[in-house]
PDB file of C-alpha atoms in Angstrom:
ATOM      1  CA  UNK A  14     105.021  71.778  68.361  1.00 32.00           C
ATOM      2  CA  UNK A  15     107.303  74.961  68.538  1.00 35.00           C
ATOM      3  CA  UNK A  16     110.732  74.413  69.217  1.00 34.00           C
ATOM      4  CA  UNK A  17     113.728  76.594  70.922  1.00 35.00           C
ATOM      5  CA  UNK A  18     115.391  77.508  67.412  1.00 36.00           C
ATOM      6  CA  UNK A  19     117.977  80.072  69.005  1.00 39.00           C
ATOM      7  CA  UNK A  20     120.602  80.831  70.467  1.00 37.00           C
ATOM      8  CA  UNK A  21     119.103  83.133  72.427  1.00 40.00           C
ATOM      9  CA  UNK A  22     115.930  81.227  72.421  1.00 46.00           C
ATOM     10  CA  UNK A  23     117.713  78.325  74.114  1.00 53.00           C
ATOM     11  CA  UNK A  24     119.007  80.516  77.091  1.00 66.00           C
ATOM     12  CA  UNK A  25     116.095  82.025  77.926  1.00 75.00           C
ATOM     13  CA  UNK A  26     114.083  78.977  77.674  1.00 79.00           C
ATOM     14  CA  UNK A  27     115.532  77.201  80.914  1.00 86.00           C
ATOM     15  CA  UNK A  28     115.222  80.532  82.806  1.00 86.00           C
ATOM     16  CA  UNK A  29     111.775  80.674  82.174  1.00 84.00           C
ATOM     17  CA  UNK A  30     110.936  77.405  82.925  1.00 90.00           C
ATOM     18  CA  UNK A  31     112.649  77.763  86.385  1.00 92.00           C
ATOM     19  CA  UNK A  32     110.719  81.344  86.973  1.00 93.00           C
ATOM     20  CA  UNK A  33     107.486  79.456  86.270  1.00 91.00           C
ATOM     21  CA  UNK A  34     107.967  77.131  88.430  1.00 96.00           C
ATOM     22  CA  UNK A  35     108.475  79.268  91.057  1.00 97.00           C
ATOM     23  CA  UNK A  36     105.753  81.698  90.049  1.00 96.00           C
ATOM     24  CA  UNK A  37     103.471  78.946  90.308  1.00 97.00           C
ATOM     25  CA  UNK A  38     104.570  77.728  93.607  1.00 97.00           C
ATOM     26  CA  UNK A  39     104.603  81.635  94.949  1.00 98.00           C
ATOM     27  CA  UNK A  40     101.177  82.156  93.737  1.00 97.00           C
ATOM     28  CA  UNK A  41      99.638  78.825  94.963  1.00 97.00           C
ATOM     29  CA  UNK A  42     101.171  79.672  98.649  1.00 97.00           C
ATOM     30  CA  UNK A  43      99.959  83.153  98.459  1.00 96.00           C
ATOM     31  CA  UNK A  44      96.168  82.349  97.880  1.00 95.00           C
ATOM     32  CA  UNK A  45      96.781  79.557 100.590  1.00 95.00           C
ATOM     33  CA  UNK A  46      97.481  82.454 103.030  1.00 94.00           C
ATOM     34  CA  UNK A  47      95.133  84.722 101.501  1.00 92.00           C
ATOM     35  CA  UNK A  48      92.398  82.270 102.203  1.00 88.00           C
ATOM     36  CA  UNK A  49      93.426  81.652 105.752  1.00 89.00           C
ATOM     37  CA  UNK A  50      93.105  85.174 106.288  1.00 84.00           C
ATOM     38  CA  UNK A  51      89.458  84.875 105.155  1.00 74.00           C
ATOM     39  CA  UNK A  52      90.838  87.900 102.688  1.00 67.00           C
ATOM     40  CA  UNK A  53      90.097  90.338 105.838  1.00 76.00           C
ATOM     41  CA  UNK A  54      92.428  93.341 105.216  1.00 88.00           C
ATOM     42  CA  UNK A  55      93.878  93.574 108.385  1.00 88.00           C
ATOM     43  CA  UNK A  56      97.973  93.509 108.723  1.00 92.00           C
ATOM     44  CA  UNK A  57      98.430  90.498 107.062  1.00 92.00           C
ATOM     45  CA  UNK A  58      96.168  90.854 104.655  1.00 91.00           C
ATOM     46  CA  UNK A  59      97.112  94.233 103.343  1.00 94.00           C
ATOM     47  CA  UNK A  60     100.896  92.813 103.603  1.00 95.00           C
ATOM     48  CA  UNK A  61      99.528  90.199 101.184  1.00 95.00           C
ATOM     49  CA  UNK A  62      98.181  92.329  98.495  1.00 95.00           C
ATOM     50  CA  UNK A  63     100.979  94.424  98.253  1.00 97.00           C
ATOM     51  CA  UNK A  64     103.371  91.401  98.116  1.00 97.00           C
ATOM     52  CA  UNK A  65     101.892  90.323  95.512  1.00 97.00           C
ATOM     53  CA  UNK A  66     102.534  93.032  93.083  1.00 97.00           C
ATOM     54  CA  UNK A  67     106.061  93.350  94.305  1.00 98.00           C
ATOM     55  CA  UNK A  68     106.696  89.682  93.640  1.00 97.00           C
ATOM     56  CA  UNK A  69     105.830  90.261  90.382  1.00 94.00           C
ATOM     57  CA  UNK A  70     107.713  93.065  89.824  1.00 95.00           C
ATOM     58  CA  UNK A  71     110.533  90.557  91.512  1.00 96.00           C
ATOM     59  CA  UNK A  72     109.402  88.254  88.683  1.00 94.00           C
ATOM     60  CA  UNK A  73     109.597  90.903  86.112  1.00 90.00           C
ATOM     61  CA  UNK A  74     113.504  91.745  86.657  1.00 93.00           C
ATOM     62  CA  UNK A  75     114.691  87.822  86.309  1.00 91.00           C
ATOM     63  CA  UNK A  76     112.336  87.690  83.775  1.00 86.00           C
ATOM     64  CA  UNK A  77     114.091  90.554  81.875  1.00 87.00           C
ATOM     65  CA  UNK A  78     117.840  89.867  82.858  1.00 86.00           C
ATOM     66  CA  UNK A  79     117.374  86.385  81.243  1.00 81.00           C
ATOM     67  CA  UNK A  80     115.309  87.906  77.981  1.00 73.00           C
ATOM     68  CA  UNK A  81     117.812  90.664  77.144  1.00 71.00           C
ATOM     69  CA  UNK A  82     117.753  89.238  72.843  1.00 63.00           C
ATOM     70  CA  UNK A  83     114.085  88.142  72.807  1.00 59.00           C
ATOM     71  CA  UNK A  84     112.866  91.783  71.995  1.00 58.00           C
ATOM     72  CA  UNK A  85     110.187  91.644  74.656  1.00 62.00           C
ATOM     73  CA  UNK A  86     112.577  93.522  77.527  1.00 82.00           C
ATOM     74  CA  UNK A  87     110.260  97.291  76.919  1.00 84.00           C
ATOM     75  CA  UNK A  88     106.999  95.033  77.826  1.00 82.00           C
ATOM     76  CA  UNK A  89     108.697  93.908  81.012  1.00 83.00           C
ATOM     77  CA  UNK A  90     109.551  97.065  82.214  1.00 89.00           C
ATOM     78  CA  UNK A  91     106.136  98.119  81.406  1.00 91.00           C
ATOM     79  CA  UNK A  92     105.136  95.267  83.700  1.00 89.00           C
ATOM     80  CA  UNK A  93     107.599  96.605  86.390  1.00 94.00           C
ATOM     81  CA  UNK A  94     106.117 100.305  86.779  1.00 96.00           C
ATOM     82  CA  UNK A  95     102.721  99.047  86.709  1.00 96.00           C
ATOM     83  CA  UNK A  96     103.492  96.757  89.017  1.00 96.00           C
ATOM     84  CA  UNK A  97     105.286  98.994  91.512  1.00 97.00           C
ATOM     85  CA  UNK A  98     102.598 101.772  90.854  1.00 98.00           C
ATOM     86  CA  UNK A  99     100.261  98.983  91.988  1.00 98.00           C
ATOM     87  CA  UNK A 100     101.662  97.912  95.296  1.00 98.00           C
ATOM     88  CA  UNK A 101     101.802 101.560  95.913  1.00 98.00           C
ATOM     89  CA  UNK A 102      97.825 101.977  94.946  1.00 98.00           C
ATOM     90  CA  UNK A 103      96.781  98.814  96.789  1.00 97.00           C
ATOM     91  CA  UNK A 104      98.799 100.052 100.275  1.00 97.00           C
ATOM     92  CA  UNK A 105      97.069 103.204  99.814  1.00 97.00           C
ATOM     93  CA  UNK A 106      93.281 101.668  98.663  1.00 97.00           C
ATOM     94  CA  UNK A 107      93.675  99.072 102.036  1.00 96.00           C
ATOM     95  CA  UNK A 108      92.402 101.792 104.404  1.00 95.00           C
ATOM     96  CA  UNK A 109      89.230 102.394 102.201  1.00 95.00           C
ATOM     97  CA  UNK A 110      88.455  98.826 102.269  1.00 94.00           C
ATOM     98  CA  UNK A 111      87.806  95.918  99.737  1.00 94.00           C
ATOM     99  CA  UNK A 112      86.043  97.911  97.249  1.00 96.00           C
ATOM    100  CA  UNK A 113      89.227 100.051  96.672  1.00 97.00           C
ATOM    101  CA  UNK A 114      91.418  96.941  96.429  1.00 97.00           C
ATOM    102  CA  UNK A 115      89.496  94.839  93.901  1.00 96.00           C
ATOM    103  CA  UNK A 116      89.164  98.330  91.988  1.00 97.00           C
ATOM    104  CA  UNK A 117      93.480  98.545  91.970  1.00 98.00           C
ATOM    105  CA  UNK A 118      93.384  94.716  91.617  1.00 97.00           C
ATOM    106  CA  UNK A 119      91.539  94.861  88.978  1.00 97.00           C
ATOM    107  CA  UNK A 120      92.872  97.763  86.738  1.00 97.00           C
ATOM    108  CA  UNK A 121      96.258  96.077  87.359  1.00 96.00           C
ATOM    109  CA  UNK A 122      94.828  92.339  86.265  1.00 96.00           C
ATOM    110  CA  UNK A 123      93.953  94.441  82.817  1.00 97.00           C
ATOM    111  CA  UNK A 124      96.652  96.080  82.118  1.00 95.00           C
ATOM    112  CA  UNK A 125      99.024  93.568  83.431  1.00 92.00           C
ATOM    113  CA  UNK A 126      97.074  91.053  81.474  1.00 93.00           C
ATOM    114  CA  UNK A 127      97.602  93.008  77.688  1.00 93.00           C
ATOM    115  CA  UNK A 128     101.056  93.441  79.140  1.00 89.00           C
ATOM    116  CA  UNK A 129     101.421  89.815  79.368  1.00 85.00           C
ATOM    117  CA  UNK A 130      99.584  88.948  76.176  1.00 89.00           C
ATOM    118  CA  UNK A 131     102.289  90.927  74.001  1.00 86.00           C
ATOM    119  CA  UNK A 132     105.219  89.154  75.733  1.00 82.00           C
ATOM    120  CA  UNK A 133     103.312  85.929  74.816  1.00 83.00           C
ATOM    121  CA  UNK A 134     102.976  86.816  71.653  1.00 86.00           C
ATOM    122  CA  UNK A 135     106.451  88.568  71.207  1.00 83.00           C
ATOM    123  CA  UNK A 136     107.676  85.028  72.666  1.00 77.00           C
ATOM    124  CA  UNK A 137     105.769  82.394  70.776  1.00 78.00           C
ATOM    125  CA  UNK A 138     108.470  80.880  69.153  1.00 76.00           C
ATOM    126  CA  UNK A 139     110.172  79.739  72.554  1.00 68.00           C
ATOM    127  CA  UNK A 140     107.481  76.942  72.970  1.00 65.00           C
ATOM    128  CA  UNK A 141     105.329  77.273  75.914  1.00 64.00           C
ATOM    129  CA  UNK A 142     103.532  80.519  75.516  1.00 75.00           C
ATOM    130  CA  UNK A 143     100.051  79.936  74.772  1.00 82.00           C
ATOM    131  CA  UNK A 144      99.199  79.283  78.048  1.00 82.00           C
ATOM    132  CA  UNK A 145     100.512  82.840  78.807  1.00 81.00           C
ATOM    133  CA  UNK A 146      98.746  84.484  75.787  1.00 88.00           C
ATOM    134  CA  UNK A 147      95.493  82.923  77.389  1.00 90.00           C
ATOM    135  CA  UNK A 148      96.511  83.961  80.815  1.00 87.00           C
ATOM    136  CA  UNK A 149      96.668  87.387  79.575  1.00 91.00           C
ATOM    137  CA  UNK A 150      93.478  87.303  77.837  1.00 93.00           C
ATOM    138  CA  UNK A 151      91.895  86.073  80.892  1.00 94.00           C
ATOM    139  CA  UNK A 152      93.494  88.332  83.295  1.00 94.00           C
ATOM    140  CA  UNK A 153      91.972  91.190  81.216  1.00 96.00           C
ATOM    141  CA  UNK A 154      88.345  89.584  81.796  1.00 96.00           C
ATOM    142  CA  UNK A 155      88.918  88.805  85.196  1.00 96.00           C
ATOM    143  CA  UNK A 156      90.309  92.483  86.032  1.00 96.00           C
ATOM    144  CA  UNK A 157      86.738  93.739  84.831  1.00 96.00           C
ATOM    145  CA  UNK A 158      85.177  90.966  86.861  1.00 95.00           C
ATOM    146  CA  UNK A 159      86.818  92.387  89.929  1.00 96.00           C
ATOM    147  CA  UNK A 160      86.300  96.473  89.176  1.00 96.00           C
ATOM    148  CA  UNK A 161      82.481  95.471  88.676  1.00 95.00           C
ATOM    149  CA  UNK A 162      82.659  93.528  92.076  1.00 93.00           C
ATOM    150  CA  UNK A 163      84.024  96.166  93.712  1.00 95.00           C
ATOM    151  CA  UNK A 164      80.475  97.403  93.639  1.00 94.00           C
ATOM    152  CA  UNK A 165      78.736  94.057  94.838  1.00 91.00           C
ATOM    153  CA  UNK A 166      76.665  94.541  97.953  1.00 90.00           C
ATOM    154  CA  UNK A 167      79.600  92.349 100.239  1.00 87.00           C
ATOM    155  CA  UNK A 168      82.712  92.359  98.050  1.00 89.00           C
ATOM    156  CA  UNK A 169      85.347  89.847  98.585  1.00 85.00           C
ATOM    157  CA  UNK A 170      88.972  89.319  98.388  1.00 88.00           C
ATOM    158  CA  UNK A 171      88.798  85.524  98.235  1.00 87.00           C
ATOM    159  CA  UNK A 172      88.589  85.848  94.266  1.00 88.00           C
ATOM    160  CA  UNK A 173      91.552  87.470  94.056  1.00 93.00           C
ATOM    161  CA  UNK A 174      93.300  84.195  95.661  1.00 93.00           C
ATOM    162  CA  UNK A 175      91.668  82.183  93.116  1.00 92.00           C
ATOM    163  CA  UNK A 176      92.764  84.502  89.907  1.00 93.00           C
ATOM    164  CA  UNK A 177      96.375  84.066  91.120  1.00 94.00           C
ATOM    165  CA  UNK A 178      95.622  80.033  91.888  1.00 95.00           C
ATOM    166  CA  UNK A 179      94.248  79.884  88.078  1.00 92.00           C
ATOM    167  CA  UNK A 180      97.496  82.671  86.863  1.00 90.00           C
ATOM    168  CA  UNK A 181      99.780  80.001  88.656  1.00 92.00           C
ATOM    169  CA  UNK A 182      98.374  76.921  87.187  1.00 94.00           C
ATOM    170  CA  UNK A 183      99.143  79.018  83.431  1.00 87.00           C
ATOM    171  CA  UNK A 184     102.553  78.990  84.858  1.00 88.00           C
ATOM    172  CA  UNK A 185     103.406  75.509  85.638  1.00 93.00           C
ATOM    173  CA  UNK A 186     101.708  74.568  82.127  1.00 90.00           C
ATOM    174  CA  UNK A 187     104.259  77.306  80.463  1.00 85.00           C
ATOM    175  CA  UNK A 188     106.492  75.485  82.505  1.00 89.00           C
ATOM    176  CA  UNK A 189     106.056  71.984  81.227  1.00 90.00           C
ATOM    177  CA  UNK A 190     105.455  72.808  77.416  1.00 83.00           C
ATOM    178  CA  UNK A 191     108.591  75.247  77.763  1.00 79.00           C
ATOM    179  CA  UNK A 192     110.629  71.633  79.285  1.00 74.00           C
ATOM    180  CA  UNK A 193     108.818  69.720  76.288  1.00 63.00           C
ATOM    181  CA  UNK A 194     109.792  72.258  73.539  1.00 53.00           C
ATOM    182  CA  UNK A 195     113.558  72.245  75.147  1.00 53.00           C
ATOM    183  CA  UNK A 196     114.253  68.524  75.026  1.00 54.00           C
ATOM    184  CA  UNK A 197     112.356  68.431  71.428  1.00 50.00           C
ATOM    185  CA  UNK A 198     115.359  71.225  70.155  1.00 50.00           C
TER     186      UNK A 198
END
């Protein structure tokens, strides 16, 4: 079992746990309303892809204030512009439709996804970041997944609520091994 061996390490790894946790909770409300929406991009809708991205970025900035020593700070701005760029794409991609969104949503769950693999890795020592190495790994797959849906005969948005149900659940385990790994230090 990894362990917090740190300075550093140790002050981070309470931050993240807390972020996690609140990731998790974020995402799991967000595909919640996503779902009641019946992922139809009218107002709410379109306000809910775009808030997702920015939450993220949101993410991205506590993320990076409490991870100043951990060498992975250049990865999380990296996160941050392609983040922002993507709120900015999806806003714009909502008035062609779904196609357009899972085709943003899905270039962003790739690159966001190798993104997130390299902090994992970068991070591994903390305790808790396998689950976000997979995350990553998956994110990549499902980001294809959506770009070739984009081109299904009735594409949906309802997928999207389940990636960030399954990118939440990665949290909350990160969350509990990162908990585990502290009290073990």
């Amino acid at each position: 079992m990894p362990t917090v061996d740190s300075p550093a390490a140790g002050g981070i790894a309470p931050a993240l746990r807390r972020l996690y946790f609140v990731r998790f909770g974020f995402a799991v409300v967000w595909a919640a309303l996503l779902f009641t929406t019946k992922a139809d991009l009218g107002p709410l809708g379109v306000t809910l892809v775009v808030i997702y991205p920015l939450f993220d970025v949101a993410a991205a900035v506590v993320d990076a204030r409490s991870a100043r020593d951990t060498g992975s700070i250049r990865a999380l701005q990296v996160n941050m512009a392609i983040s922002l760029i993507t709120a900015v794409g999806l806003a714009i991609a909502s008035a062609s439709g779904v196609p357009a969104v899972l085709r943003v949503w899905g270039a962003w769950a790739i690159v966001s996804g190798i993104v997130q693999l390299i902090v994992g890795v970068v991070r591994r020592r903390l305790g808790g970041q396998w689950p976000m190495i997979i995350s990553g790994g998956i994110s990549v797959l499902a980001g294809g997944s959506f770009v070739m849906g984009a081109s299904a005969t009735d594409p949906q948005l309802s997928n999207v609520a389940g990636y960030a149900v399954l990118g939440g659940i990665f949290f909350l385990v990160s969350a509990l091994r990162l908990g585990r790994a502290t009290r073990v230090s």
